[in-house]
Each structure stands twice: as structure tokens, then as C-alpha cells.
Tab-separated table of C-alpha atoms and ligand atoms in Angstrom:
chain	number	residue	atom	x	y	z
A	1	MET	CA	170.815	96.585	38.773
A	2	ALA	CA	167.201	97.136	39.684
A	3	THR	CA	166.478	100.428	41.359
A	4	ARG	CA	165.376	100.170	44.923
A	5	SER	CA	162.065	101.677	45.829
A	6	ALA	CA	160.038	101.416	48.960
A	7	ALA	CA	158.226	103.543	51.430
A	8	PRO	CA	160.530	105.766	53.461
A	9	ASN	CA	161.345	104.726	56.993
A	10	ARG	CA	158.419	106.423	58.706
A	11	TRP	CA	159.965	106.293	62.174
A	12	ALA	CA	163.132	107.985	61.038
A	13	LEU	CA	161.109	110.626	59.270
A	14	LEU	CA	158.907	111.139	62.286
A	15	ILE	CA	161.926	111.717	64.527
A	16	VAL	CA	163.375	114.205	62.064
A	17	ALA	CA	159.983	115.822	61.670
A	18	ALA	CA	159.706	116.244	65.419
A	19	THR	CA	163.117	117.876	65.393
A	20	CYS	CA	161.930	120.054	62.544
A	21	MET	CA	158.963	121.212	64.555
A	22	LEU	CA	160.981	121.746	67.716
A	23	VAL	CA	164.133	123.229	66.280
A	24	ALA	CA	164.152	124.132	62.623
A	25	ALA	CA	160.707	125.553	62.478
A	26	CYS	CA	161.945	128.048	65.067
A	27	THR	CA	164.651	129.281	62.749
A	28	ASP	CA	163.068	128.580	59.410
A	29	PRO	CA	159.357	128.010	59.670
A	30	PRO	CA	157.382	126.643	56.759
A	31	THR	CA	154.916	129.442	56.078
A	32	GLY	CA	151.829	129.937	53.967
A	33	PRO	CA	148.545	128.090	54.085
A	34	ARG	CA	148.586	124.626	55.594
A	35	VAL	CA	146.727	122.161	53.473
A	36	GLU	CA	144.736	119.604	55.437
A	37	SER	CA	147.175	116.740	55.769
A	38	THR	CA	146.031	113.405	54.466
A	39	GLY	CA	149.474	111.881	54.881
A	40	PRO	CA	151.732	111.264	57.852
A	41	ALA	CA	152.186	114.042	60.387
A	42	GLU	CA	155.650	114.878	59.133
A	43	HIS	CA	154.306	115.891	55.737
A	44	GLY	CA	152.316	118.757	57.159
A	45	ALA	CA	155.293	119.970	59.163
A	46	CYS	CA	157.068	120.841	55.933
A	47	GLY	CA	154.168	121.927	53.771
A	48	MET	CA	153.296	118.550	52.277
A	49	SER	CA	150.058	116.613	52.058
A	50	GLY	CA	148.473	113.845	50.071
A	51	PRO	CA	150.311	111.340	47.901
A	52	THR	CA	153.978	112.089	47.376
A	53	LEU	CA	155.608	112.343	43.980
A	54	ALA	CA	157.502	109.176	44.917
A	55	GLU	CA	154.262	107.273	45.451
A	56	LEU	CA	152.803	108.551	42.184
A	57	ALA	CA	155.972	107.760	40.223
A	58	GLU	CA	156.267	104.280	41.684
A	59	ARG	CA	152.778	103.487	40.382
A	60	ARG	CA	154.105	104.381	36.926
A	61	GLY	CA	157.286	102.335	37.340
A	62	LYS	CA	159.587	105.376	37.222
A	63	THR	CA	161.991	106.982	39.621
A	64	ILE	CA	161.544	110.615	40.534
A	65	GLY	CA	164.628	111.953	42.201
A	66	THR	CA	166.458	115.034	43.277
A	67	ALA	CA	169.988	116.271	43.572
A	68	TYR	CA	170.835	116.146	47.281
A	69	ARG	CA	173.380	117.816	49.554
A	70	SER	CA	173.676	116.412	53.055
A	71	THR	CA	174.927	119.678	54.536
A	72	PHE	CA	171.673	121.426	53.646
A	73	ALA	CA	169.686	118.875	55.645
A	74	GLU	CA	171.891	119.449	58.699
A	75	THR	CA	170.772	123.045	59.049
A	76	ASP	CA	167.336	122.753	57.468
A	77	PRO	CA	165.468	119.570	58.476
A	78	CYS	CA	162.597	120.261	56.058
A	79	TYR	CA	165.124	119.936	53.241
A	80	GLY	CA	165.894	116.382	54.359
A	81	ILE	CA	162.294	115.468	55.112
A	82	VAL	CA	160.877	116.715	51.823
A	83	ALA	CA	163.711	115.170	49.795
A	84	ALA	CA	163.320	111.761	51.382
A	85	THR	CA	159.521	111.826	51.255
A	86	GLU	CA	158.709	113.361	47.900
A	87	PHE	CA	161.436	111.532	45.972
A	88	ASN	CA	162.404	107.888	45.581
A	89	SER	CA	165.903	108.598	44.276
A	90	LEU	CA	168.745	110.779	45.547
A	91	THR	CA	171.706	111.932	43.467
A	92	THR	CA	174.919	113.454	44.783
A	93	GLU	CA	174.682	117.135	43.880
A	94	ILE	CA	178.356	117.803	44.623
A	95	GLY	CA	179.470	114.717	46.583
A	96	THR	CA	181.009	112.900	43.615
A	97	MET	CA	182.318	115.918	41.747
A	98	MET	CA	186.062	115.722	41.612
A	99	ASN	CA	186.739	118.856	43.645
A	100	THR	CA	184.685	117.356	46.477
A	101	ILE	CA	185.662	113.701	46.344
A	102	GLU	CA	189.309	114.014	45.258
A	103	PRO	CA	190.549	117.492	46.169
A	104	ALA	CA	194.155	116.517	45.408
A	105	PRO	CA	195.615	113.702	43.302
A	106	GLY	CA	194.912	110.374	44.996
A	107	VAL	CA	193.486	112.074	48.118
A	108	PHE	CA	189.871	111.057	48.532
A	109	ASP	CA	187.204	112.636	50.683
A	110	PHE	CA	184.123	110.428	50.615
A	111	ARG	CA	182.237	112.202	53.405
A	112	GLU	CA	179.585	113.993	51.338
A	113	ALA	CA	179.015	111.086	48.937
A	114	ASP	CA	178.824	108.659	51.874
A	115	ALA	CA	176.299	110.910	53.588
A	116	VAL	CA	174.012	110.928	50.531
A	117	ALA	CA	174.401	107.170	50.093
A	118	ASP	CA	173.565	106.675	53.771
A	119	VAL	CA	170.399	108.781	53.618
A	120	ALA	CA	169.284	106.904	50.512
A	121	ALA	CA	169.950	103.538	52.189
A	122	ARG	CA	168.163	104.529	55.408
A	123	GLN	CA	165.118	105.717	53.478
A	124	HIS	CA	165.248	102.788	51.021
A	125	ARG	CA	165.749	105.205	48.173
A	126	ASP	CA	167.558	104.695	44.890
A	127	PHE	CA	171.058	106.239	44.959
A	128	GLN	CA	172.736	107.758	41.913
A	129	ILE	CA	176.234	109.124	41.361
A	130	HIS	CA	176.726	112.224	39.267
A	131	ALA	CA	179.375	113.626	36.965
A	132	LEU	CA	182.622	111.787	37.650
A	133	ILE	CA	184.555	112.960	34.592
A	134	TRP	CA	183.635	116.554	33.926
A	135	ASP	CA	185.474	119.795	33.282
A	136	PRO	CA	183.000	122.614	32.592
A	137	LEU	CA	185.116	125.042	30.584
A	138	ASP	CA	182.342	127.642	30.657
A	139	GLN	CA	182.383	127.702	34.465
A	140	PRO	CA	186.113	127.770	35.375
A	141	GLN	CA	185.368	129.401	38.735
A	142	TRP	CA	183.734	126.163	39.915
A	143	ALA	CA	187.180	124.509	39.701
A	144	ILE	CA	185.588	121.067	39.340
A	145	VAL	CA	188.997	119.689	38.306
A	146	PRO	CA	191.321	120.579	41.208
A	147	PRO	CA	194.363	122.613	40.123
A	148	ALA	CA	196.872	119.942	41.157
A	149	ILE	CA	195.041	117.386	39.004
A	150	ARG	CA	194.786	119.742	36.043
A	151	ALA	CA	198.539	120.352	36.342
A	152	LEU	CA	199.441	116.664	35.992
A	153	PRO	CA	201.095	115.678	32.707
A	154	PRO	CA	198.462	114.125	30.372
A	155	PRO	CA	199.534	110.466	30.817
A	156	GLN	CA	199.356	110.754	34.620
A	157	ARG	CA	196.077	112.670	34.394
A	158	HIS	CA	194.653	109.882	32.247
A	159	GLN	CA	195.784	107.282	34.770
A	160	LEU	CA	194.260	109.335	37.572
A	161	MET	CA	190.986	109.494	35.608
A	162	THR	CA	190.608	105.719	35.363
A	163	ASP	CA	191.905	105.198	38.926
A	164	THR	CA	189.327	107.697	40.211
A	165	VAL	CA	186.458	106.055	38.359
A	166	THR	CA	187.569	102.674	39.666
A	167	ALA	CA	187.915	103.844	43.282
A	168	ILE	CA	184.515	105.525	43.375
A	169	LEU	CA	182.644	102.669	41.692
A	170	HIS	CA	184.319	100.101	43.923
A	171	ARG	CA	183.275	102.046	46.999
A	172	TYR	CA	179.626	102.401	45.971
A	173	ALA	CA	179.218	99.036	44.208
A	174	GLY	CA	175.920	97.513	45.306
A	175	ARG	CA	174.703	100.897	46.491
A	176	ALA	CA	174.686	103.142	43.408
A	177	SER	CA	172.137	102.086	40.797
A	178	THR	CA	173.211	104.633	38.204
A	179	VAL	CA	176.398	106.565	37.497
A	180	THR	CA	177.016	109.558	35.243
A	181	VAL	CA	180.491	108.556	34.122
A	182	VAL	CA	181.184	111.440	31.725
A	183	ASN	CA	179.402	114.792	31.676
A	184	GLU	CA	179.311	117.534	29.033
A	185	ALA	CA	181.993	116.362	26.609
A	186	PHE	CA	180.557	118.304	23.634
A	187	ASP	CA	180.023	121.951	22.780
A	188	GLN	CA	176.883	123.278	21.093
A	189	MET	CA	178.308	122.659	17.611
A	190	GLY	CA	178.929	119.013	18.412
A	191	HIS	CA	182.688	119.307	18.772
A	192	LEU	CA	184.513	117.621	21.605
A	193	GLN	CA	185.436	120.219	24.196
A	194	PRO	CA	189.177	120.568	24.885
A	195	THR	CA	188.794	119.665	28.551
A	196	ALA	CA	191.494	118.490	30.932
A	197	TRP	CA	190.271	114.948	30.149
A	198	TRP	CA	190.133	115.341	26.369
A	199	GLN	CA	193.747	116.552	26.499
A	200	THR	CA	194.807	113.139	27.779
A	201	THR	CA	193.923	111.401	24.469
A	202	ARG	CA	193.041	114.362	22.193
A	203	SER	CA	190.034	112.357	20.980
A	204	ASP	CA	186.978	110.688	22.476
A	205	GLN	CA	189.193	107.759	23.481
A	206	TYR	CA	189.266	109.112	27.045
A	207	ILE	CA	185.479	108.660	27.218
A	208	PHE	CA	185.756	105.018	26.181
A	209	ASP	CA	188.533	104.513	28.742
A	210	ALA	CA	186.479	106.064	31.556
A	211	PHE	CA	183.446	103.893	30.722
A	212	ARG	CA	185.596	100.755	30.495
A	213	ALA	CA	187.036	101.455	33.944
A	214	ALA	CA	183.535	102.009	35.313
A	215	ARG	CA	182.139	98.808	33.806
A	216	LEU	CA	185.019	96.740	35.153
A	217	ALA	CA	184.725	98.297	38.627
A	218	ASP	CA	180.973	97.704	39.008
A	219	PRO	CA	179.310	95.589	36.314
A	220	HIS	CA	175.904	96.045	37.981
A	221	ALA	CA	175.746	99.829	37.859
A	222	GLN	CA	173.872	101.536	35.029
A	223	LEU	CA	176.434	103.707	33.241
A	224	PHE	CA	175.244	106.967	31.692
A	225	TYR	CA	176.658	109.691	29.486
A	226	ASN	CA	175.113	113.078	30.387
A	227	ASP	CA	174.856	116.439	28.638
A	228	HIS	CA	172.831	119.649	28.467
A	229	SER	CA	170.942	121.307	25.613
A	230	ALA	CA	170.663	118.059	23.668
A	231	GLU	CA	166.954	117.420	24.207
A	232	THR	CA	166.105	118.189	20.558
A	233	HIS	CA	167.737	117.305	17.232
A	234	SER	CA	170.826	119.477	16.790
A	235	ASP	CA	174.479	119.326	15.812
A	236	LYS	CA	175.175	118.586	19.460
A	237	SER	CA	172.670	115.783	19.917
A	238	ASN	CA	173.777	114.306	16.565
A	239	ALA	CA	177.386	114.177	17.777
A	240	ILE	CA	176.322	112.649	21.092
A	241	TYR	CA	174.190	110.108	19.229
A	242	ASP	CA	177.167	109.046	17.122
A	243	MET	CA	179.391	108.660	20.175
A	244	VAL	CA	176.961	106.792	22.437
A	245	LYS	CA	176.153	104.457	19.546
A	246	ARG	CA	179.848	103.545	19.314
A	247	LEU	CA	180.069	103.232	23.098
A	248	HIS	CA	177.079	100.894	23.040
A	249	ASP	CA	178.567	98.877	20.164
A	250	THR	CA	181.806	98.395	22.131
A	251	THR	CA	181.793	95.551	24.621
A	252	VAL	CA	184.031	94.533	27.457
A	253	ASP	CA	184.246	91.143	29.161
A	254	VAL	CA	183.445	91.428	32.840
A	255	ASP	CA	183.006	89.057	35.703
A	256	VAL	CA	179.359	89.272	36.739
A	257	ASP	CA	178.815	87.232	39.885
A	258	GLY	CA	181.309	84.581	38.781
A	259	THR	CA	180.245	84.420	35.126
A	260	THR	CA	182.082	86.179	32.307
A	261	GLU	CA	179.724	88.416	30.369
A	262	SER	CA	180.324	90.668	27.417
A	263	LEU	CA	178.636	93.973	28.246
A	264	PRO	CA	178.333	97.220	26.270
A	265	LEU	CA	180.327	100.120	27.688
A	266	ILE	CA	177.211	102.256	28.215
A	267	ASP	CA	173.635	101.739	29.397
A	268	GLY	CA	172.016	105.108	29.095
A	269	ILE	CA	171.926	108.728	28.109
A	270	GLY	CA	171.045	111.535	30.508
A	271	PHE	CA	169.479	114.715	29.194
A	272	GLN	CA	169.993	117.416	31.785
A	273	ALA	CA	166.772	119.265	30.853
A	274	HIS	CA	167.573	122.681	32.269
A	275	MET	CA	164.525	124.233	30.664
A	276	LEU	CA	163.296	127.775	30.202
A	277	GLY	CA	159.775	128.735	31.219
A	278	GLY	CA	159.500	132.185	29.665
A	279	GLU	CA	157.032	132.911	26.882
A	280	GLY	CA	157.994	131.282	23.575
A	281	GLN	CA	161.099	129.614	25.029
A	282	GLN	CA	159.935	125.994	24.899
A	283	PRO	CA	161.400	123.553	22.375
A	284	SER	CA	159.125	121.543	20.117
A	285	VAL	CA	157.642	118.586	21.991
A	286	PRO	CA	157.484	116.287	18.907
A	287	ASP	CA	161.146	117.119	18.231
A	288	MET	CA	162.091	116.123	21.795
A	289	ALA	CA	160.011	112.932	21.627
A	290	ALA	CA	161.592	111.907	18.307
A	291	ASN	CA	165.068	112.714	19.620
A	292	LEU	CA	164.512	110.549	22.716
A	293	GLN	CA	163.183	107.784	20.485
A	294	ARG	CA	166.304	107.584	18.322
A	295	PHE	CA	168.456	107.133	21.449
A	296	ALA	CA	165.980	104.558	22.784
A	297	ASP	CA	166.193	102.714	19.465
A	298	LEU	CA	169.903	102.191	20.142
A	299	GLY	CA	168.878	100.160	23.178
A	300	LEU	CA	169.848	102.904	25.609
A	301	LYS	CA	167.988	103.833	28.769
A	302	ILE	CA	167.031	107.481	29.042
A	303	ARG	CA	166.709	109.893	31.965
A	304	PHE	CA	166.036	113.542	32.461
A	305	THR	CA	168.850	114.015	34.932
A	306	GLU	CA	168.753	117.640	36.086
A	307	LEU	CA	165.270	118.907	35.345
A	308	ASP	CA	164.513	122.471	36.354
A	309	VAL	CA	162.569	125.244	34.667
A	310	ARG	CA	163.874	128.747	35.220
A	311	ILE	CA	161.489	131.620	34.718
A	312	PRO	CA	161.818	135.411	34.644
A	313	VAL	CA	161.896	136.900	38.151
A	314	VAL	CA	162.033	140.406	39.557
A	315	ASN	CA	163.426	140.439	43.108
A	316	GLY	CA	162.839	136.694	43.231
A	317	THR	CA	159.165	136.990	42.273
A	318	ALA	CA	157.649	135.499	39.133
A	319	THR	CA	154.382	136.391	37.422
A	320	ALA	CA	151.371	134.090	37.596
A	321	ALA	CA	151.601	133.575	33.824
A	322	ASP	CA	155.210	132.391	34.084
A	323	LEU	CA	154.404	130.122	37.033
A	324	ASP	CA	151.601	128.576	34.953
A	325	ARG	CA	153.871	128.101	31.960
A	326	GLN	CA	156.449	126.550	34.285
A	327	ARG	CA	153.805	124.080	35.414
A	328	ASP	CA	153.158	123.169	31.772
A	329	VAL	CA	156.873	122.602	31.092
A	330	PHE	CA	157.274	120.332	34.142
A	331	ARG	CA	154.144	118.442	33.064
A	332	THR	CA	155.370	118.136	29.471
A	333	MET	CA	158.793	116.819	30.484
A	334	THR	CA	157.229	114.331	32.900
A	335	THR	CA	154.845	113.123	30.193
A	336	LEU	CA	157.707	112.774	27.707
A	337	CYS	CA	159.431	110.410	30.114
A	338	LEU	CA	156.227	108.505	30.891
A	339	ASP	CA	155.517	108.064	27.181
A	340	GLN	CA	158.995	106.683	26.487
A	341	PRO	CA	159.332	103.083	27.723
A	342	GLN	CA	163.136	103.396	27.848
A	343	CYS	CA	162.932	106.423	30.165
A	344	THR	CA	163.711	105.207	33.677
A	345	GLY	CA	162.719	108.435	35.360
A	346	ILE	CA	163.498	112.016	36.161
A	347	THR	CA	165.867	113.698	38.567
A	348	LEU	CA	165.167	117.301	39.539
A	349	TRP	CA	168.212	119.498	40.077
A	350	GLY	CA	166.866	120.699	43.393
A	351	PHE	CA	163.278	120.850	44.577
A	352	THR	CA	162.968	124.114	46.516
A	353	ASP	CA	163.710	127.629	45.352
A	354	LYS	CA	165.617	127.998	48.621
A	355	ARG	CA	168.321	125.624	47.325
A	356	SER	CA	168.893	125.675	43.599
A	357	TRP	CA	171.978	126.149	41.464
A	358	ILE	CA	169.930	128.607	39.379
A	359	THR	CA	169.603	130.955	42.342
A	360	ASP	CA	173.094	130.133	43.632
A	361	TYR	CA	174.576	131.604	40.443
A	362	PRO	CA	172.515	134.733	39.689
A	363	ASP	CA	175.184	136.127	37.360
A	364	THR	CA	174.907	133.048	35.148
A	365	PHE	CA	171.110	133.189	35.033
A	366	SER	CA	170.573	136.916	35.275
A	367	GLY	CA	166.874	137.785	35.489
A	368	TYR	CA	165.820	134.150	35.874
A	369	GLY	CA	165.145	132.010	38.924
A	370	ALA	CA	162.377	130.193	40.829
A	371	ALA	CA	163.252	127.077	38.816
A	372	THR	CA	161.973	124.342	41.128
A	373	PRO	CA	158.509	123.002	42.087
A	374	LEU	CA	158.498	124.305	45.682
A	375	THR	CA	158.826	127.839	47.040
A	376	THR	CA	161.622	128.918	49.370
A	377	ASN	CA	159.244	127.933	52.216
A	378	TYR	CA	158.507	124.468	50.788
A	379	GLN	CA	155.032	125.441	49.619
A	380	ARG	CA	153.839	123.822	46.437
A	381	LYS	CA	154.001	125.885	43.287
A	382	PRO	CA	151.861	125.140	40.227
A	383	ALA	CA	154.950	123.314	38.920
A	384	ARG	CA	154.573	120.638	41.573
A	385	ASP	CA	150.970	120.109	40.429
A	386	GLY	CA	152.231	119.814	36.860
A	387	ILE	CA	154.472	116.876	37.751
A	388	ALA	CA	151.779	115.221	39.866
A	389	GLU	CA	149.113	115.701	37.187
A	390	ALA	CA	151.303	114.065	34.543
A	391	LEU	CA	152.035	111.147	36.868
A	392	GLN	CA	148.311	110.671	37.490
A	393	GLU	CA	147.284	110.817	33.842
A	394	ASN	CA	146.646	107.527	32.075
B	401	LIG	C1	176.068	122.286	39.854
B	401	LIG	C2	175.687	122.164	41.307
B	401	LIG	O1	174.294	122.245	41.425
B	401	LIG	C3	176.364	123.226	42.086
B	401	LIG	O2	176.081	123.088	43.462
B	401	LIG	C4	177.876	123.165	41.869
B	401	LIG	O3	178.487	124.247	42.521
B	401	LIG	C5	178.194	123.229	40.398
B	401	LIG	O4	177.486	122.218	39.709
B	401	LIG	N1	175.219	120.744	35.049
B	401	LIG	C6	175.591	119.683	35.809
B	401	LIG	C7	175.542	119.765	37.286
B	401	LIG	O5	175.872	118.610	35.268
B	401	LIG	O6	176.512	118.960	37.856
B	401	LIG	C8	175.682	121.181	37.761
B	401	LIG	O7	175.496	121.202	39.170
B	401	LIG	C9	174.718	122.071	37.055
B	401	LIG	C10	174.975	122.066	35.569
């Protein structure tokens, strides 16, 4: 399905911006120098000016999106304004993770996912669903798979998996352009991880079953496999390549608007792109470009799905050299996508250092932070210029 893109609803933004100025700015004022605003009034209220990233990306035929949490916008209007203005695509940050959307077997809570879908629809933004089938074994404290679901016997857990995929895709059919069906199935050596989902078939069969359920539930949605640390050639990206090739070679007959069509199980591959911005920590750009190309050659779409660039920080503060290198990494990743015709766009995993999983989990990323293009006060960092510069290059 084509991604939707259009200018945001200016009136809605203006109303929220007024609220921002009257209410939020009192509790959480955007600080720092105000740049002369060349855009609508609401931009300046939250530290923005000039063409938005969304406008620049649309000229290049790409989406530029962000992970989005509706509850943040409730208490921090600039979060909502900047997200809906700077970006033309919103992805559920937690709304479609199993512990949010199905806290107990067969018990659904669509509130957060609905809220993100509603914001995207109101602002005429693309809407994407993230990480339906995922069990991050390295982060057990997140409890993404609710305990009562993990405790189900494997056959019932497998049935729940396909039922869950079906229920969520039915609900958002016609609204979600893109869905991460399975996330992080492989370890760094390219072995399938023994997740709660793998245990249901003890092979990659569960992945094929999840994608088949998704395709049957919404034949229009773009179905993606997603993983981290696979941006270059490696044992991991080789294993992913082998699997997505077989997924793409496998077809299923579906009813598309009254006509039976034979469609591949998968449309695309998402590279999370959680990058490092410290000195000497960047992967080879030609290696990344060649790796993207081999997936593109399979006929798959490509996205950077969770781009952020964490840099060394001391008490939350980074050096100018690291901020500059961070700008270069954001620019490089943006250019990689622009240079790859199969790349549909980029999603940032948060856009302000006030709200980022990197800073939410300081123990995981000890000594690193400041991973997004805007400061905690929504001021532009060099990183934001890096994205904009790449989008404006020919
Ligand atoms: C993170 C979210 O940002 C957090 O809010 C949540 O508590 C845990 O998950 N890889 C992924 C994302 O695929 O879904 C993760 O998002 C970050 C790592």
C-alpha cells in the first residue's frame, strides 16, 4: 500500500501549539536561542524553523519517521508538535509490543496503538506497526512476552502467536502501511535465538507462520523482518539474508480486493541502525552499502527502522567533537538510504534526548547517551543538520 504523505493539519497543530505556549511552556519551556521562524508559528514555539525534515524527505520520495508514544504528548505538547511536524511517519514505540497490546492471553488493550494510529491519521502521516513477534532474551526485565503467555504450552503459544498477528493486522488494515512482523530472531553468530516463539516450532517455521498470518490478515500492508547489528556483512546478516530469501521465495494465495493473488510472505527488511558515534566506532560505509544492495537484489524493500546514534556523555553532556561525529553518522545513514532505490525511508527511535530508550536504560548504555537529533529542550543539534543536509544534497 502506498504510504500516505501530506502536510500536517495546520489548524490542529496551531491549537496544540497554543496550548503548548499557554500550558506546557509553563512547565517545560523550550529554551535556548530562538531561530527566526520562517515556518508556521507553532514551529517556533517548540524550537523549530524552516523546512521540516518531512518536507525535505517528501521531495526525495522517502518517509522520515519516528517512534511515537501518545502518553508523552499528553504531558509534553512539544513532543506531539515536533513529532507530527518534523516527521511524515509515526511508528508505535510500545503500542504494539505484546506486553502493551495483549497483557494476558487473548486480552487485548489497543489504547496506545489506537492513539498513535489516530494521531497519524489526523496529521495525514504514514503509520507503522512495530515488533509484533519479539522476545528479547537479552532484556528479560522488559517482559515483552507477558508471563501468562510465556507459560502457555508450545502448541497453544503458537496458536496465540498467529491469532495475535491476525487480530492486530485486521484492526489496523487500511491504516498501517508497514508492519514489523518478527523482530530480532537471530543472535550475533547467526543462530536462531531460543525465544518463546522459536520454542513453538524449534526452527524458523514459526517465522513463516507469523508472516503467513500477517499476509492473510492484511494483504495490503508491507511486511518486514527487523533486526539489529546486521547493517554490514556478518554471520548474522548472512543468516538473515538466507531466511528472508526463503520467505520471499514462499508465496501464499490471498484475496486482494476480490482477486486471488499469489504474494511473497515478506516485503522488506528493517535494519535497526542503533549506531555508535564515538571515535573509530563507525562501520565501513561501502560494506553497509553492499550489504543493503544484496537484500535489495532479492526484491526486498529496505528501511532503517530505529536509527539513533549514541555518543559518549558525562553527566548527559557530550563533547563538540562527538556531536560533530554524530552529525556525520546521521548524514551517512540518511545518504545510504537515499542512494538505495529500494530504501523506503528512515525511522528514528526517538527524536529528542528528553525521550529516548538510550537514556531510559542507562545501565544498558553506560557512559553513552544524547542519541537523537534534538536536545532535551527540542533545540537542534548538529545531528539534525546532518539529516537535513543529506536530504538536500543532490
Ligand atoms: C524499546 C522501546 O524504545 C522502549 O520504550 C521499551 O521499553 C523497550 O523497547 N530494539 C527494538 C525496539 O526493536 O523495539 C526497542 O524499543 C529498542 C531495541
